[in-house]
């Protein structure tokens, strides 16, 4: 990670809301040729569906996409778009990409007391309604929160390919994104937590804070494995009345 900039947590009169989309991963588990976020689903690269959802939420002042330094996808005329910002500061881990992206937001005029909604580029089924649901739940919250789903299935712990134990699913949630926190708080949390955390809530939790759980949607899954592509495409096509 780069060094944390010297910031003063001075609340602004009206905090703005920013979106940050880490888009520097290589999608190794997806089995696709190239980064999965650029694979075409329902006629567009996956990340463009993600960005379209945020563009339809008026309370999001600006969206920043964090890409790796050698990523030229958004430089091509077809996908070059002035409605969102691009920062070529992606790191080797999600945490470092988000950390660098937060500093890029500060450089763009954000202040530490502003809100940031961090969302996976590969959760291309997110809807404006779900984003607004998170905003409604967290704008007046002291900590912030995340979309999540109560665990619907029995949870098993495995060892050497066999069941080692059955874990209670009561009060277990599947974390989703967006995850919404103050920029300054999240910068501090990620600086302390390091690269090991896999989501923003984990870093905030490590500071002794309790993010708010906001019920999400089962359709807001992260496209991760090869079979996920067909399912995501079917959902996207169904939303525009087409047949998969």
mmCIF file of C-alpha atoms in Angstrom:
data_model
loop_
_atom_site.group_PDB
_atom_site.id
_atom_site.type_symbol
_atom_site.label_atom_id
_atom_site.label_comp_id
_atom_site.label_asym_id
_atom_site.label_seq_id
_atom_site.Cartn_x
_atom_site.Cartn_y
_atom_site.Cartn_z
ATOM 1 C CA UNK A 1 0.000 0.000 0.000
ATOM 2 C CA UNK A 2 1.036 3.584 -0.483
ATOM 3 C CA UNK A 3 1.503 5.768 2.551
ATOM 4 C CA UNK A 4 -1.626 7.129 4.191
ATOM 5 C CA UNK A 5 -1.968 10.797 3.406
ATOM 6 C CA UNK A 6 -2.117 13.278 6.257
ATOM 7 C CA UNK A 7 -5.843 13.981 6.612
ATOM 8 C CA UNK A 8 -7.977 15.793 9.118
ATOM 9 C CA UNK A 9 -11.420 14.335 9.817
ATOM 10 C CA UNK A 10 -13.375 17.565 9.581
ATOM 11 C CA UNK A 11 -17.046 16.873 8.783
ATOM 12 C CA UNK A 12 -18.390 18.774 5.817
ATOM 13 C CA UNK A 13 -21.822 20.353 5.977
ATOM 14 C CA UNK A 14 -23.273 17.987 3.401
ATOM 15 C CA UNK A 15 -21.184 14.847 2.930
ATOM 16 C CA UNK A 16 -21.080 13.603 -0.635
ATOM 17 C CA UNK A 17 -21.417 10.004 -1.751
ATOM 18 C CA UNK A 18 -18.777 8.469 -4.003
ATOM 19 C CA UNK A 19 -18.622 5.011 -5.572
ATOM 20 C CA UNK A 20 -15.348 3.115 -5.860
ATOM 21 C CA UNK A 21 -15.128 0.082 -8.146
ATOM 22 C CA UNK A 22 -11.918 -1.986 -7.743
ATOM 23 C CA UNK A 23 -11.311 -3.389 -11.223
ATOM 24 C CA UNK A 24 -7.702 -4.586 -11.138
ATOM 25 C CA UNK A 25 -8.251 -8.310 -10.558
ATOM 26 C CA UNK A 26 -7.309 -10.985 -13.083
ATOM 27 C CA UNK A 27 -10.298 -13.281 -12.424
ATOM 28 C CA UNK A 28 -8.198 -16.432 -12.157
ATOM 29 C CA UNK A 29 -11.047 -18.529 -10.694
ATOM 30 C CA UNK A 30 -13.442 -17.666 -13.511
ATOM 31 C CA UNK A 31 -11.528 -19.628 -16.152
ATOM 32 C CA UNK A 32 -12.033 -16.821 -18.681
ATOM 33 C CA UNK A 33 -9.568 -15.498 -21.213
ATOM 34 C CA UNK A 34 -8.528 -12.234 -19.620
ATOM 35 C CA UNK A 35 -9.976 -10.359 -16.644
ATOM 36 C CA UNK A 36 -13.525 -11.547 -15.962
ATOM 37 C CA UNK A 37 -14.855 -8.027 -15.435
ATOM 38 C CA UNK A 38 -14.355 -7.378 -19.157
ATOM 39 C CA UNK A 39 -16.106 -10.521 -20.378
ATOM 40 C CA UNK A 40 -19.209 -9.712 -22.417
ATOM 41 C CA UNK A 41 -22.591 -10.512 -20.869
ATOM 42 C CA UNK A 42 -25.883 -9.508 -22.506
ATOM 43 C CA UNK A 43 -24.025 -7.431 -25.077
ATOM 44 C CA UNK A 44 -21.697 -5.477 -22.782
ATOM 45 C CA UNK A 45 -18.592 -6.079 -20.680
ATOM 46 C CA UNK A 46 -19.598 -7.068 -17.171
ATOM 47 C CA UNK A 47 -18.176 -3.930 -15.573
ATOM 48 C CA UNK A 48 -20.303 -1.698 -17.807
ATOM 49 C CA UNK A 49 -23.489 -3.216 -16.345
ATOM 50 C CA UNK A 50 -22.085 -2.459 -12.897
ATOM 51 C CA UNK A 51 -21.289 1.149 -13.798
ATOM 52 C CA UNK A 52 -24.706 1.647 -15.414
ATOM 53 C CA UNK A 53 -26.441 0.801 -12.136
ATOM 54 C CA UNK A 54 -24.464 3.418 -10.194
ATOM 55 C CA UNK A 55 -25.004 6.005 -12.932
ATOM 56 C CA UNK A 56 -28.763 5.749 -12.308
ATOM 57 C CA UNK A 57 -28.460 6.755 -8.637
ATOM 58 C CA UNK A 58 -28.558 10.577 -8.383
ATOM 59 C CA UNK A 59 -27.152 10.575 -4.849
ATOM 60 C CA UNK A 60 -23.857 9.121 -6.120
ATOM 61 C CA UNK A 61 -21.838 12.229 -6.957
ATOM 62 C CA UNK A 62 -19.065 10.440 -8.854
ATOM 63 C CA UNK A 63 -17.793 6.939 -9.526
ATOM 64 C CA UNK A 64 -14.108 6.006 -9.608
ATOM 65 C CA UNK A 65 -12.882 2.810 -11.278
ATOM 66 C CA UNK A 66 -9.509 1.523 -10.057
ATOM 67 C CA UNK A 67 -7.564 -0.377 -12.731
ATOM 68 C CA UNK A 68 -4.029 -1.730 -12.934
ATOM 69 C CA UNK A 69 -1.329 0.473 -14.432
ATOM 70 C CA UNK A 70 -1.148 -1.562 -17.657
ATOM 71 C CA UNK A 71 -4.917 -1.798 -18.216
ATOM 72 C CA UNK A 72 -5.975 -0.023 -21.410
ATOM 73 C CA UNK A 73 -9.602 -1.229 -21.539
ATOM 74 C CA UNK A 74 -11.136 2.164 -20.794
ATOM 75 C CA UNK A 75 -8.813 3.888 -23.269
ATOM 76 C CA UNK A 76 -10.530 2.283 -26.250
ATOM 77 C CA UNK A 77 -13.059 4.624 -27.897
ATOM 78 C CA UNK A 78 -15.921 2.142 -27.466
ATOM 79 C CA UNK A 79 -15.660 2.078 -23.672
ATOM 80 C CA UNK A 80 -14.180 5.485 -22.944
ATOM 81 C CA UNK A 81 -16.787 7.366 -20.907
ATOM 82 C CA UNK A 82 -16.554 10.731 -19.174
ATOM 83 C CA UNK A 83 -19.346 9.877 -16.733
ATOM 84 C CA UNK A 84 -16.910 8.092 -14.414
ATOM 85 C CA UNK A 85 -13.288 8.538 -13.355
ATOM 86 C CA UNK A 86 -10.415 6.112 -13.972
ATOM 87 C CA UNK A 87 -7.453 5.718 -11.617
ATOM 88 C CA UNK A 88 -4.565 3.511 -12.741
ATOM 89 C CA UNK A 89 -3.450 2.701 -9.212
ATOM 90 C CA UNK A 90 -4.639 -0.865 -8.775
ATOM 91 C CA UNK A 91 -2.623 -2.960 -6.348
ATOM 92 C CA UNK A 92 -1.807 -6.643 -6.009
ATOM 93 C CA UNK A 93 -4.715 -7.199 -3.615
ATOM 94 C CA UNK A 94 -8.251 -5.908 -3.334
ATOM 95 C CA UNK A 95 -7.368 -4.079 -0.112
ATOM 96 C CA UNK A 96 -4.470 -2.216 -1.708
ATOM 97 C CA UNK A 97 -6.570 -1.283 -4.748
ATOM 98 C CA UNK A 98 -9.292 0.141 -2.518
ATOM 99 C CA UNK A 99 -6.744 1.950 -0.331
ATOM 100 C CA UNK A 100 -5.085 3.536 -3.356
ATOM 101 C CA UNK A 101 -8.490 4.366 -4.823
ATOM 102 C CA UNK A 102 -9.551 6.165 -1.661
ATOM 103 C CA UNK A 103 -6.464 8.364 -1.862
ATOM 104 C CA UNK A 104 -7.300 9.006 -5.519
ATOM 105 C CA UNK A 105 -10.769 10.169 -4.448
ATOM 106 C CA UNK A 106 -9.187 12.634 -2.028
ATOM 107 C CA UNK A 107 -7.054 13.922 -4.879
ATOM 108 C CA UNK A 108 -10.247 14.402 -6.923
ATOM 109 C CA UNK A 109 -11.765 16.623 -4.260
ATOM 110 C CA UNK A 110 -13.401 14.192 -1.855
ATOM 111 C CA UNK A 111 -13.023 14.869 1.867
ATOM 112 C CA UNK A 112 -12.545 12.299 4.652
ATOM 113 C CA UNK A 113 -16.079 12.773 5.980
ATOM 114 C CA UNK A 114 -17.646 11.904 2.610
ATOM 115 C CA UNK A 115 -19.194 8.492 2.109
ATOM 116 C CA UNK A 116 -17.759 5.895 -0.262
ATOM 117 C CA UNK A 117 -19.619 2.853 -1.582
ATOM 118 C CA UNK A 118 -17.098 0.170 -2.557
ATOM 119 C CA UNK A 119 -18.516 -2.354 -4.998
ATOM 120 C CA UNK A 120 -17.116 -5.384 -6.812
ATOM 121 C CA UNK A 121 -16.869 -4.904 -10.579
ATOM 122 C CA UNK A 122 -17.974 -8.538 -10.973
ATOM 123 C CA UNK A 123 -21.255 -8.012 -9.087
ATOM 124 C CA UNK A 124 -22.839 -6.872 -12.329
ATOM 125 C CA UNK A 125 -26.414 -7.640 -11.220
ATOM 126 C CA UNK A 126 -26.549 -4.847 -8.648
ATOM 127 C CA UNK A 127 -29.560 -2.581 -9.190
ATOM 128 C CA UNK A 128 -30.131 1.112 -8.493
ATOM 129 C CA UNK A 129 -32.863 0.084 -6.031
ATOM 130 C CA UNK A 130 -30.379 -1.960 -3.988
ATOM 131 C CA UNK A 131 -27.875 0.904 -3.974
ATOM 132 C CA UNK A 132 -30.579 3.281 -2.806
ATOM 133 C CA UNK A 133 -31.606 0.798 -0.122
ATOM 134 C CA UNK A 134 -28.071 0.874 1.274
ATOM 135 C CA UNK A 135 -27.941 4.671 1.112
ATOM 136 C CA UNK A 136 -31.261 4.983 2.927
ATOM 137 C CA UNK A 137 -30.082 2.650 5.688
ATOM 138 C CA UNK A 138 -26.617 4.114 6.221
ATOM 139 C CA UNK A 139 -26.635 7.845 5.538
ATOM 140 C CA UNK A 140 -27.705 8.558 9.113
ATOM 141 C CA UNK A 141 -25.635 5.740 10.656
ATOM 142 C CA UNK A 142 -22.498 6.512 12.659
ATOM 143 C CA UNK A 143 -20.511 3.592 11.223
ATOM 144 C CA UNK A 144 -21.916 2.633 7.829
ATOM 145 C CA UNK A 145 -22.821 -0.793 6.563
ATOM 146 C CA UNK A 146 -23.093 -3.306 3.770
ATOM 147 C CA UNK A 147 -25.561 -5.299 1.756
ATOM 148 C CA UNK A 148 -25.712 -8.888 2.995
ATOM 149 C CA UNK A 149 -27.915 -11.982 2.953
ATOM 150 C CA UNK A 150 -28.875 -14.212 5.887
ATOM 151 C CA UNK A 151 -27.200 -17.577 5.257
ATOM 152 C CA UNK A 152 -29.886 -19.816 3.695
ATOM 153 C CA UNK A 153 -28.021 -23.145 3.679
ATOM 154 C CA UNK A 154 -26.484 -25.507 6.196
ATOM 155 C CA UNK A 155 -22.853 -24.583 6.708
ATOM 156 C CA UNK A 156 -20.147 -27.271 6.761
ATOM 157 C CA UNK A 157 -16.509 -27.129 7.788
ATOM 158 C CA UNK A 158 -14.318 -29.375 5.623
ATOM 159 C CA UNK A 159 -11.040 -31.187 6.050
ATOM 160 C CA UNK A 160 -9.251 -33.248 3.386
ATOM 161 C CA UNK A 161 -12.352 -33.228 1.212
ATOM 162 C CA UNK A 162 -14.701 -34.508 3.923
ATOM 163 C CA UNK A 163 -17.074 -32.888 6.391
ATOM 164 C CA UNK A 164 -15.316 -32.055 9.632
ATOM 165 C CA UNK A 165 -18.289 -30.434 11.373
ATOM 166 C CA UNK A 166 -21.600 -28.671 10.862
ATOM 167 C CA UNK A 167 -21.639 -25.037 11.915
ATOM 168 C CA UNK A 168 -24.704 -23.211 13.227
ATOM 169 C CA UNK A 169 -26.112 -20.837 10.627
ATOM 170 C CA UNK A 170 -28.076 -18.710 13.076
ATOM 171 C CA UNK A 171 -26.949 -15.079 12.775
ATOM 172 C CA UNK A 172 -24.641 -15.936 9.831
ATOM 173 C CA UNK A 173 -24.726 -13.564 6.854
ATOM 174 C CA UNK A 174 -23.195 -13.644 3.370
ATOM 175 C CA UNK A 175 -21.411 -10.341 2.829
ATOM 176 C CA UNK A 176 -22.112 -8.543 -0.438
ATOM 177 C CA UNK A 177 -21.266 -5.150 -1.857
ATOM 178 C CA UNK A 178 -21.643 -2.199 -1.974
ATOM 179 C CA UNK A 179 -20.095 -1.592 1.422
ATOM 180 C CA UNK A 180 -20.532 1.993 2.590
ATOM 181 C CA UNK A 181 -18.243 3.832 5.003
ATOM 182 C CA UNK A 182 -16.685 7.250 5.545
ATOM 183 C CA UNK A 183 -13.596 7.709 3.384
ATOM 184 C CA UNK A 184 -11.386 8.754 6.313
ATOM 185 C CA UNK A 185 -12.516 5.891 8.545
ATOM 186 C CA UNK A 186 -12.002 3.322 5.802
ATOM 187 C CA UNK A 187 -8.532 4.651 4.967
ATOM 188 C CA UNK A 188 -7.529 4.353 8.614
ATOM 189 C CA UNK A 189 -9.043 0.879 8.897
ATOM 190 C CA UNK A 190 -7.275 -0.442 5.800
ATOM 191 C CA UNK A 191 -3.979 1.078 6.886
ATOM 192 C CA UNK A 192 -4.235 -0.800 10.180
ATOM 193 C CA UNK A 193 -5.593 -4.059 8.755
ATOM 194 C CA UNK A 194 -3.172 -4.436 5.841
ATOM 195 C CA UNK A 195 -3.663 -6.533 2.711
ATOM 196 C CA UNK A 196 -5.114 -9.606 4.423
ATOM 197 C CA UNK A 197 -8.723 -8.377 4.623
ATOM 198 C CA UNK A 198 -11.020 -9.421 1.770
ATOM 199 C CA UNK A 199 -13.693 -6.792 2.284
ATOM 200 C CA UNK A 200 -14.011 -3.311 3.729
ATOM 201 C CA UNK A 201 -16.315 -4.347 6.564
ATOM 202 C CA UNK A 202 -13.617 -6.655 7.964
ATOM 203 C CA UNK A 203 -11.223 -3.731 8.238
ATOM 204 C CA UNK A 204 -13.845 -1.573 9.960
ATOM 205 C CA UNK A 205 -14.699 -4.437 12.328
ATOM 206 C CA UNK A 206 -11.033 -4.769 13.289
ATOM 207 C CA UNK A 207 -11.268 -1.237 14.689
ATOM 208 C CA UNK A 208 -13.961 -2.405 17.103
ATOM 209 C CA UNK A 209 -16.873 -0.998 15.100
ATOM 210 C CA UNK A 210 -20.039 -2.835 14.062
ATOM 211 C CA UNK A 211 -21.199 -2.121 10.489
ATOM 212 C CA UNK A 212 -24.912 -2.254 9.793
ATOM 213 C CA UNK A 213 -26.263 -5.306 7.952
ATOM 214 C CA UNK A 214 -28.676 -4.249 5.211
ATOM 215 C CA UNK A 215 -30.629 -7.102 3.575
ATOM 216 C CA UNK A 216 -29.613 -7.484 -0.059
ATOM 217 C CA UNK A 217 -30.683 -9.725 -2.919
ATOM 218 C CA UNK A 218 -29.682 -13.254 -3.903
ATOM 219 C CA UNK A 219 -29.229 -11.937 -7.445
ATOM 220 C CA UNK A 220 -26.428 -9.649 -6.290
ATOM 221 C CA UNK A 221 -23.873 -12.453 -6.475
ATOM 222 C CA UNK A 222 -20.265 -12.089 -7.526
ATOM 223 C CA UNK A 223 -19.456 -13.748 -10.851
ATOM 224 C CA UNK A 224 -16.590 -15.967 -9.749
ATOM 225 C CA UNK A 225 -16.743 -19.419 -11.377
ATOM 226 C CA UNK A 226 -17.325 -20.443 -15.032
ATOM 227 C CA UNK A 227 -20.940 -21.487 -14.407
ATOM 228 C CA UNK A 228 -21.744 -18.046 -12.960
ATOM 229 C CA UNK A 229 -21.481 -16.367 -16.368
ATOM 230 C CA UNK A 230 -24.503 -18.142 -17.845
ATOM 231 C CA UNK A 231 -26.609 -17.392 -14.784
ATOM 232 C CA UNK A 232 -25.642 -13.714 -14.767
ATOM 233 C CA UNK A 233 -26.388 -13.415 -18.472
ATOM 234 C CA UNK A 234 -29.798 -15.052 -18.017
ATOM 235 C CA UNK A 235 -30.708 -12.554 -15.289
ATOM 236 C CA UNK A 236 -29.496 -9.570 -17.321
ATOM 237 C CA UNK A 237 -31.441 -10.670 -20.383
ATOM 238 C CA UNK A 238 -34.584 -11.306 -18.342
ATOM 239 C CA UNK A 239 -34.479 -7.726 -17.104
ATOM 240 C CA UNK A 240 -34.794 -6.393 -20.629
ATOM 241 C CA UNK A 241 -37.377 -8.982 -21.683
ATOM 242 C CA UNK A 242 -35.055 -11.124 -23.786
ATOM 243 C CA UNK A 243 -34.633 -14.881 -23.750
ATOM 244 C CA UNK A 244 -31.263 -16.273 -22.699
#
